[in-house]
Each structure stands twice: as C-alpha cells, then as structure tokens.
Coordinates of C-alpha atoms and ligand atoms in Angstrom, one line a residue:
M1 CA 0.0 0.0 0.0
C2 CA 1.2 3.5 -0.8
K3 CA 2.2 5.8 2.1
L4 CA 1.1 9.4 1.6
E5 CA 3.6 11.9 3.1
K6 CA 2.0 15.0 4.4
F7 CA 5.3 16.9 4.2
N8 CA 6.8 18.5 1.1
Y9 CA 10.4 18.3 -0.2
A10 CA 12.1 20.8 -2.3
L11 CA 15.2 21.9 -4.3
F12 CA 16.6 25.4 -3.4
G13 CA 18.8 27.1 -5.9
N14 CA 19.1 30.1 -8.2
P15 CA 18.6 29.4 -11.1
I16 CA 16.8 26.1 -10.9
D17 CA 15.1 26.0 -14.4
H18 CA 17.6 23.4 -15.8
S19 CA 17.2 21.0 -12.9
Q20 CA 16.2 17.4 -13.4
S21 CA 15.8 16.8 -9.6
P22 CA 12.0 17.1 -9.5
K23 CA 11.8 14.5 -12.3
I24 CA 14.2 12.2 -10.4
H25 CA 12.4 12.5 -7.0
D26 CA 9.0 12.0 -8.7
F27 CA 10.3 8.8 -10.1
F28 CA 11.7 7.7 -6.7
S29 CA 8.4 8.5 -5.1
I30 CA 6.3 6.5 -7.5
Q31 CA 8.8 3.6 -7.5
T32 CA 9.0 3.3 -3.7
G33 CA 5.4 4.2 -3.0
I34 CA 6.5 7.1 -0.7
L35 CA 4.2 9.8 -2.2
H36 CA 5.9 13.0 -1.3
I37 CA 5.6 16.3 -3.3
Y38 CA 8.9 17.7 -4.5
K39 CA 9.2 21.2 -6.0
A40 CA 12.1 23.3 -7.3
I41 CA 12.0 26.7 -5.5
N42 CA 14.0 29.7 -6.8
I43 CA 15.5 31.5 -3.8
P44 CA 16.4 35.2 -4.2
L45 CA 20.1 35.8 -3.8
G46 CA 20.9 37.1 -0.3
Q47 CA 17.7 35.7 1.2
F48 CA 18.6 32.0 1.7
S49 CA 18.3 31.9 5.5
L50 CA 15.1 33.9 5.8
E51 CA 13.2 32.1 2.9
V52 CA 14.4 28.6 3.9
S53 CA 13.6 28.9 7.6
N54 CA 10.1 30.1 6.6
L55 CA 9.6 27.1 4.3
F56 CA 10.8 24.7 7.1
K57 CA 8.3 26.4 9.5
K58 CA 5.6 25.5 7.0
N59 CA 5.4 21.9 5.8
V60 CA 8.9 21.4 4.1
K61 CA 10.5 18.4 5.7
G62 CA 13.6 18.0 3.5
A63 CA 15.4 19.8 0.6
N64 CA 18.2 19.5 -1.8
V65 CA 20.4 22.6 -2.2
T66 CA 22.2 23.6 -5.4
A67 CA 24.4 26.5 -6.6
P68 CA 25.0 29.1 -5.3
F69 CA 23.7 28.2 -1.8
K70 CA 25.7 25.1 -0.6
K71 CA 27.9 27.2 1.7
E72 CA 24.9 29.1 3.1
A73 CA 23.1 25.8 3.7
Y74 CA 26.2 24.7 5.7
F75 CA 25.9 27.7 8.0
F76 CA 22.1 27.3 8.1
S77 CA 22.2 23.7 9.4
S78 CA 21.9 23.3 13.1
K79 CA 23.6 19.9 13.0
L80 CA 25.9 18.4 10.3
T81 CA 26.8 14.9 9.2
K82 CA 30.6 14.2 9.3
R83 CA 31.0 14.4 5.6
A84 CA 29.1 17.7 5.3
N85 CA 31.2 19.1 8.2
I86 CA 34.5 18.1 6.5
A87 CA 33.3 19.5 3.1
Q88 CA 31.9 22.7 4.7
S89 CA 29.2 22.4 2.0
V90 CA 25.6 21.1 2.3
N91 CA 23.4 19.8 -0.6
T92 CA 20.8 18.0 1.6
L93 CA 18.7 19.4 4.4
K94 CA 16.4 17.4 6.7
K95 CA 14.0 18.7 9.4
V96 CA 14.7 16.5 12.4
N97 CA 12.4 18.6 14.6
D98 CA 11.3 22.2 15.1
K99 CA 14.7 23.1 16.6
C100 CA 17.0 21.0 14.4
I101 CA 17.8 21.0 10.7
L102 CA 20.4 18.4 9.7
G103 CA 22.8 19.3 6.9
D104 CA 24.4 16.5 4.8
N105 CA 26.4 16.4 1.6
T106 CA 25.6 13.5 -0.8
D107 CA 27.6 14.9 -3.8
G108 CA 30.7 12.9 -3.0
I109 CA 29.0 9.5 -2.5
G110 CA 26.9 10.3 -5.6
L111 CA 29.9 10.9 -7.7
L112 CA 31.8 7.9 -6.3
S113 CA 28.7 5.6 -6.8
D114 CA 28.5 6.6 -10.5
L115 CA 32.3 6.2 -11.1
I116 CA 32.0 2.7 -9.6
R117 CA 28.9 2.0 -11.8
L118 CA 30.9 3.1 -14.9
K119 CA 34.1 1.2 -13.7
F120 CA 35.9 4.6 -14.0
I121 CA 37.7 4.5 -10.6
K122 CA 40.3 2.3 -8.8
K123 CA 42.2 2.8 -5.6
N124 CA 45.3 5.0 -5.8
F125 CA 44.2 6.6 -9.1
S126 CA 45.8 10.0 -10.2
I127 CA 42.9 12.3 -10.7
L128 CA 42.9 15.8 -12.3
I129 CA 39.9 18.0 -11.2
L130 CA 39.1 21.0 -13.3
G131 CA 37.5 23.6 -11.0
A132 CA 37.5 24.3 -7.3
G133 CA 33.9 25.3 -6.5
G134 CA 31.2 24.0 -4.1
A135 CA 30.8 20.7 -6.0
V136 CA 34.5 19.9 -5.7
K137 CA 34.4 20.4 -1.9
G138 CA 31.7 17.8 -1.7
V139 CA 33.5 15.1 -3.7
L140 CA 37.1 15.3 -2.4
L141 CA 36.7 13.2 0.8
P142 CA 35.5 9.9 -0.8
L143 CA 38.1 10.2 -3.6
L144 CA 40.9 10.8 -1.1
S145 CA 39.6 8.0 1.1
L146 CA 40.3 5.6 -1.8
G147 CA 43.9 6.6 -1.7
C148 CA 43.7 8.6 -4.9
S149 CA 46.1 11.5 -5.6
I150 CA 44.2 14.6 -6.5
Y151 CA 45.4 17.5 -8.5
I152 CA 43.3 20.7 -8.7
L153 CA 43.5 23.0 -11.8
N154 CA 41.4 26.1 -11.4
R155 CA 41.1 29.6 -13.0
T156 CA 41.6 31.3 -9.6
V157 CA 44.6 29.6 -8.1
S158 CA 43.9 30.8 -4.6
N159 CA 40.6 28.9 -4.6
A160 CA 42.5 25.7 -5.5
E161 CA 45.1 26.4 -2.7
N162 CA 42.3 26.9 -0.2
L163 CA 40.8 23.5 -1.0
V164 CA 44.3 21.9 -0.7
K165 CA 44.6 23.5 2.8
Q166 CA 41.1 22.3 3.8
F167 CA 41.7 18.7 2.7
N168 CA 45.4 17.8 2.9
T169 CA 44.9 16.1 6.3
Y170 CA 42.7 13.5 4.5
G171 CA 45.1 12.4 1.8
K172 CA 47.2 13.4 -1.2
I173 CA 45.9 16.6 -2.7
F174 CA 47.8 19.3 -4.6
V175 CA 47.3 22.3 -6.7
F176 CA 48.1 21.2 -10.3
E177 CA 51.5 22.3 -11.6
K178 CA 53.4 20.4 -14.2
K179 CA 56.4 20.2 -12.0
V180 CA 54.6 18.6 -9.0
F181 CA 52.9 15.9 -11.2
K182 CA 55.4 13.1 -11.3
K183 CA 53.5 10.5 -13.3
Q184 CA 53.2 10.4 -17.0
N185 CA 49.5 10.9 -17.3
F186 CA 46.2 11.0 -15.3
D187 CA 44.0 8.0 -14.8
L188 CA 40.8 10.1 -14.5
V189 CA 39.9 13.7 -15.4
I190 CA 36.9 15.3 -13.8
N191 CA 35.4 18.5 -15.1
A192 CA 33.7 20.5 -12.3
M193 CA 33.8 23.9 -13.9
S194 CA 30.5 25.8 -14.4
R195 CA 28.2 24.7 -17.2
N196 CA 29.0 25.7 -20.8
I197 CA 32.6 26.7 -20.4
K198 CA 34.3 26.2 -23.7
K199 CA 38.0 25.6 -24.1
K200 CA 40.2 24.7 -27.1
N201 CA 42.0 22.1 -24.9
F202 CA 40.6 21.4 -21.4
V203 CA 43.7 19.4 -20.5
P204 CA 47.1 19.4 -22.3
L205 CA 47.2 16.2 -24.4
S206 CA 50.6 15.3 -22.9
L207 CA 48.8 14.6 -19.6
I208 CA 46.3 12.0 -20.8
S209 CA 46.5 8.6 -22.5
A210 CA 44.2 6.2 -24.3
K211 CA 43.4 4.7 -20.9
T212 CA 42.3 7.9 -19.2
F213 CA 38.7 8.2 -18.0
F214 CA 36.8 11.5 -18.5
Y215 CA 33.9 12.5 -16.3
D216 CA 31.9 15.8 -16.7
M217 CA 29.9 16.7 -13.6
N218 CA 27.8 18.8 -15.9
Y219 CA 24.9 17.2 -17.9
S220 CA 22.7 18.3 -20.7
T221 CA 20.4 16.8 -23.3
E222 CA 23.0 18.0 -25.9
N223 CA 26.7 17.3 -25.5
T224 CA 28.4 19.6 -23.0
P225 CA 31.5 21.5 -24.3
F226 CA 33.8 19.1 -22.3
I227 CA 32.1 16.0 -23.8
D228 CA 32.4 17.6 -27.3
W229 CA 36.1 18.1 -26.6
C230 CA 36.5 14.5 -25.6
S231 CA 34.8 13.4 -28.9
R232 CA 37.2 15.8 -30.8
I233 CA 40.3 14.2 -29.3
G234 CA 38.9 10.7 -29.8
V235 CA 39.0 9.3 -26.3
D236 CA 37.1 6.1 -25.4
F237 CA 35.9 6.4 -21.7
V238 CA 33.7 9.4 -21.3
S239 CA 30.6 10.2 -19.2
N240 CA 28.5 13.2 -18.3
G241 CA 27.2 13.8 -14.7
I242 CA 23.6 12.5 -15.0
G243 CA 24.5 9.3 -13.0
M244 CA 26.0 11.5 -10.2
L245 CA 22.9 13.6 -10.1
V246 CA 20.7 10.5 -9.7
F247 CA 22.9 8.9 -7.1
Q248 CA 23.2 12.1 -5.0
A249 CA 19.4 12.4 -5.2
A250 CA 19.1 8.7 -4.1
Y251 CA 21.3 9.3 -1.1
S252 CA 19.2 12.4 -0.1
F253 CA 16.0 10.2 -0.5
L254 CA 17.7 7.7 1.8
E255 CA 18.4 10.4 4.4
W256 CA 14.7 11.6 4.3
H257 CA 12.9 8.3 4.0
N258 CA 15.3 5.5 5.1
V259 CA 14.8 3.8 1.7
F260 CA 17.4 3.6 -1.1
P261 CA 15.6 3.8 -4.4
E262 CA 16.6 1.9 -7.6
T263 CA 18.8 4.1 -9.8
N264 CA 19.6 2.3 -13.0
Y265 CA 16.2 2.8 -14.7
I266 CA 16.2 6.6 -14.2
I267 CA 19.9 7.0 -15.2
N268 CA 19.1 5.1 -18.4
T269 CA 15.9 7.1 -19.0
L270 CA 17.6 10.5 -18.5
S271 CA 20.6 9.5 -20.5
R272 CA 18.4 8.7 -23.5
N273 CA 16.4 12.0 -23.4
Ligands
LIG1 N1 26.0 16.0 -11.6 C1 25.8 16.5 -10.4 O1 25.1 15.8 -9.6 C2 26.4 17.8 -10.0 C3 26.5 18.1 -8.6 C4 27.1 19.3 -8.3 C5 27.5 20.2 -9.3 N2 27.3 19.9 -10.6 C6 27.7 20.8 -11.6 O2 29.1 21.1 -11.5 C7 29.4 22.4 -11.9 C8 30.2 23.1 -10.8 O3 29.3 23.3 -9.7 P1 29.8 24.2 -8.4 O4 28.7 24.1 -7.4 O5 31.1 23.7 -8.0 O6 29.9 25.6 -9.0 P2 30.7 26.9 -8.4 O7 30.9 26.7 -6.9 O8 30.1 28.1 -9.0 O9 32.2 26.7 -9.1 C9 32.4 27.0 -10.4 C10 33.8 26.6 -10.8 O10 33.9 26.9 -12.2 C11 35.0 27.8 -12.4 N3 34.7 28.7 -13.5 C12 33.6 29.5 -13.6 N4 33.7 30.3 -14.7 C13 34.9 29.9 -15.3 C14 35.5 30.3 -16.5 N5 35.0 31.2 -17.4 N6 36.7 29.7 -16.9 C15 37.3 28.8 -16.1 N7 36.7 28.4 -14.9 C16 35.5 28.9 -14.6 C17 35.2 28.5 -11.1 O11 36.5 29.0 -11.0 P3 36.9 30.2 -10.0 O12 37.2 29.6 -8.7 O13 38.1 30.8 -10.7 O14 35.7 31.1 -10.0 C18 34.9 27.4 -10.1 O15 36.0 26.5 -9.9 C19 28.0 23.1 -12.1 O16 27.8 23.2 -13.5 C20 27.0 22.1 -11.5 O17 25.8 22.1 -12.2 C21 26.8 18.7 -11.0

C-alpha cells in the first residue's frame, strides 16, 4: 500500500530551471510508494536563510540545495553529518524537529557511486579535477579516502590552494602544476567547472592517454563542451554527470525516508532523453 507523506520536499537554488531533480524525485516517489511532493524553488540571492527557515516552518521536511547556496546551507544547518562538516558544504537538508535542521552532503557519495557503476575508478588513481567550487568540496573526501592522488586545476589559483589546505589532512591533494605531477598521465579527469565553459583544450594532451577516463559533472540533453572536446580528441571512456545527479538524489532520498531507491532505470531514461 502507498504511504502518503503529508510533508513536502524541495530543491533550493538560483537558477533552478535546468534542474532534473524534480523528475528524479517524482520517479523515486512512485517507485517506492512514498508519495511526497517535490518542488524546485528559486530562492532570491541574499535571502537563503530567511526564505528557507520560513519554508521549514511551514510543511517542508527536507530539501536539496544547489548552486549558489551550498555554503549558506552549511551555515544554516543546526547539525551536520561528518561528511558535510568536513566538506563545509551542504546539498541535503532534513528537518529533524522544530529546533533541528540536519545538513548533509551527498555529492561525494553520488559521484563515487557513479564512477563505480561506470568502472571509471580504482584505488590510488591519479585524478585531475578542473574547478574548485562548491561541488568539488563535496566530492574530495571519498576520492581521497580511496587513496587517490588529486590535482586541482582552477582559474583562480587561490581557490584551489584553499581546497588543498582544507583537505590535505585527509590524503594526497595538490594544486596542479606540471612540476609537481610526477606520473606520465592522469587515470581520470573530472570536469567540475561551471556549465558551458568552452576551451580549445581542457587538458594538455601530454597529460592524458588512451586509458584515461573522462567525467563531466555537468549534464545536458546536448553534448556539453567538455564532452564535445572528448569526442574531438577521440578518447574512449567518457561520461556526463547524470549518474552522479541520480545517485546524490538517491542518497538524499535515503536520508529523508530511510529507503534507497533503484537508480539504473532513471539513469538510463535520463541518458536517452
Ligand atoms: N552532476 C551532479 O550531480 C552535480 C552536482 C554538483 C554540481 N554539478 C555541476 O558542477 C558544476 C560546478 O558546480 P559548483 O557548485 O562547484 O559551482 P561553483 O561553486 O560556482 O564553481 C564553479 C567553478 O567553475 C570555475 N569557473 C567559472 N567560470 C569559469 C571560466 N569562465 N573559466 C574557467 N573556470 C571557470 C570556477 O573557477 P573560479 O574559482 O576561478 O571562480 C569554479 O572553480 C556546475 O555546472 C554544476 O551544475 C553537478
């Protein structure tokens, strides 16, 4: 028998028009029989705390948080999971009671689950990450925990340096400079720059090989510029971030409802559209 939730769930972001999260959560809801309502809500910049506390005072029980509010959600949370505390970034909120909103970060476990599904990751890999924003903060801990060496290449070098300072007690993490990279090429390249950034060469070709895996955290019905570049240079192992999106949503769903939904069907459906 279906269980009807009297509470609502939401995505908070700005902008939120491109988001696939409502579709994914509607699918999880139907599949598990936990009939919650999930809506994307555009939060005006500078008003996160005020708007979100009002929504939690009404009937919102849980939420996903996307750019640019993951840092604000971290400060907004009254209690944090260990992984959100280390990341200092929150993408999942859960109302525990009237006095307590729990903040979690499921981006890292979401990415790792998808890399495992794709067979794109092994212990001790050398990984180049392009970008040093909120999403990268969320994914570093599980990758470092696998013993991977991580090199960050970012437009603003000081942002990459700050991430290295934040995470270097958890494993091998460096700002990318040719002289500190001792191996011949990377095992995995992850693009975590904002959507639609175009580059003639995202990575110098001397740093990759025919065996390198390429993962774009971005996703779109069309090819992203990074995936287009991968096609241009003719590499074999390439994926966009739709699987990460589905897995991070599934782990949020688990946090809210104690049920882990099936993910393959929705990944395949969204990949085809
Ligand atoms: N698949 C998923 O589930 C998932 C989850 C999370 C995020 N994402 C996607 O991942 C992307 C990054 O998210 P985020 O939250 O980390 O965003 P963010 O905090 O805004 O960070 C953006 C990053 O892109 C860089 N950047 C922006 N404009 C650039 C330019 N013109 N040239 C070079 N670099 C530029 C920034 O560099 P500076 O430091 O120099 O500003 C920063 O490193 C977004 O597109 C988001 O949709 C996907």
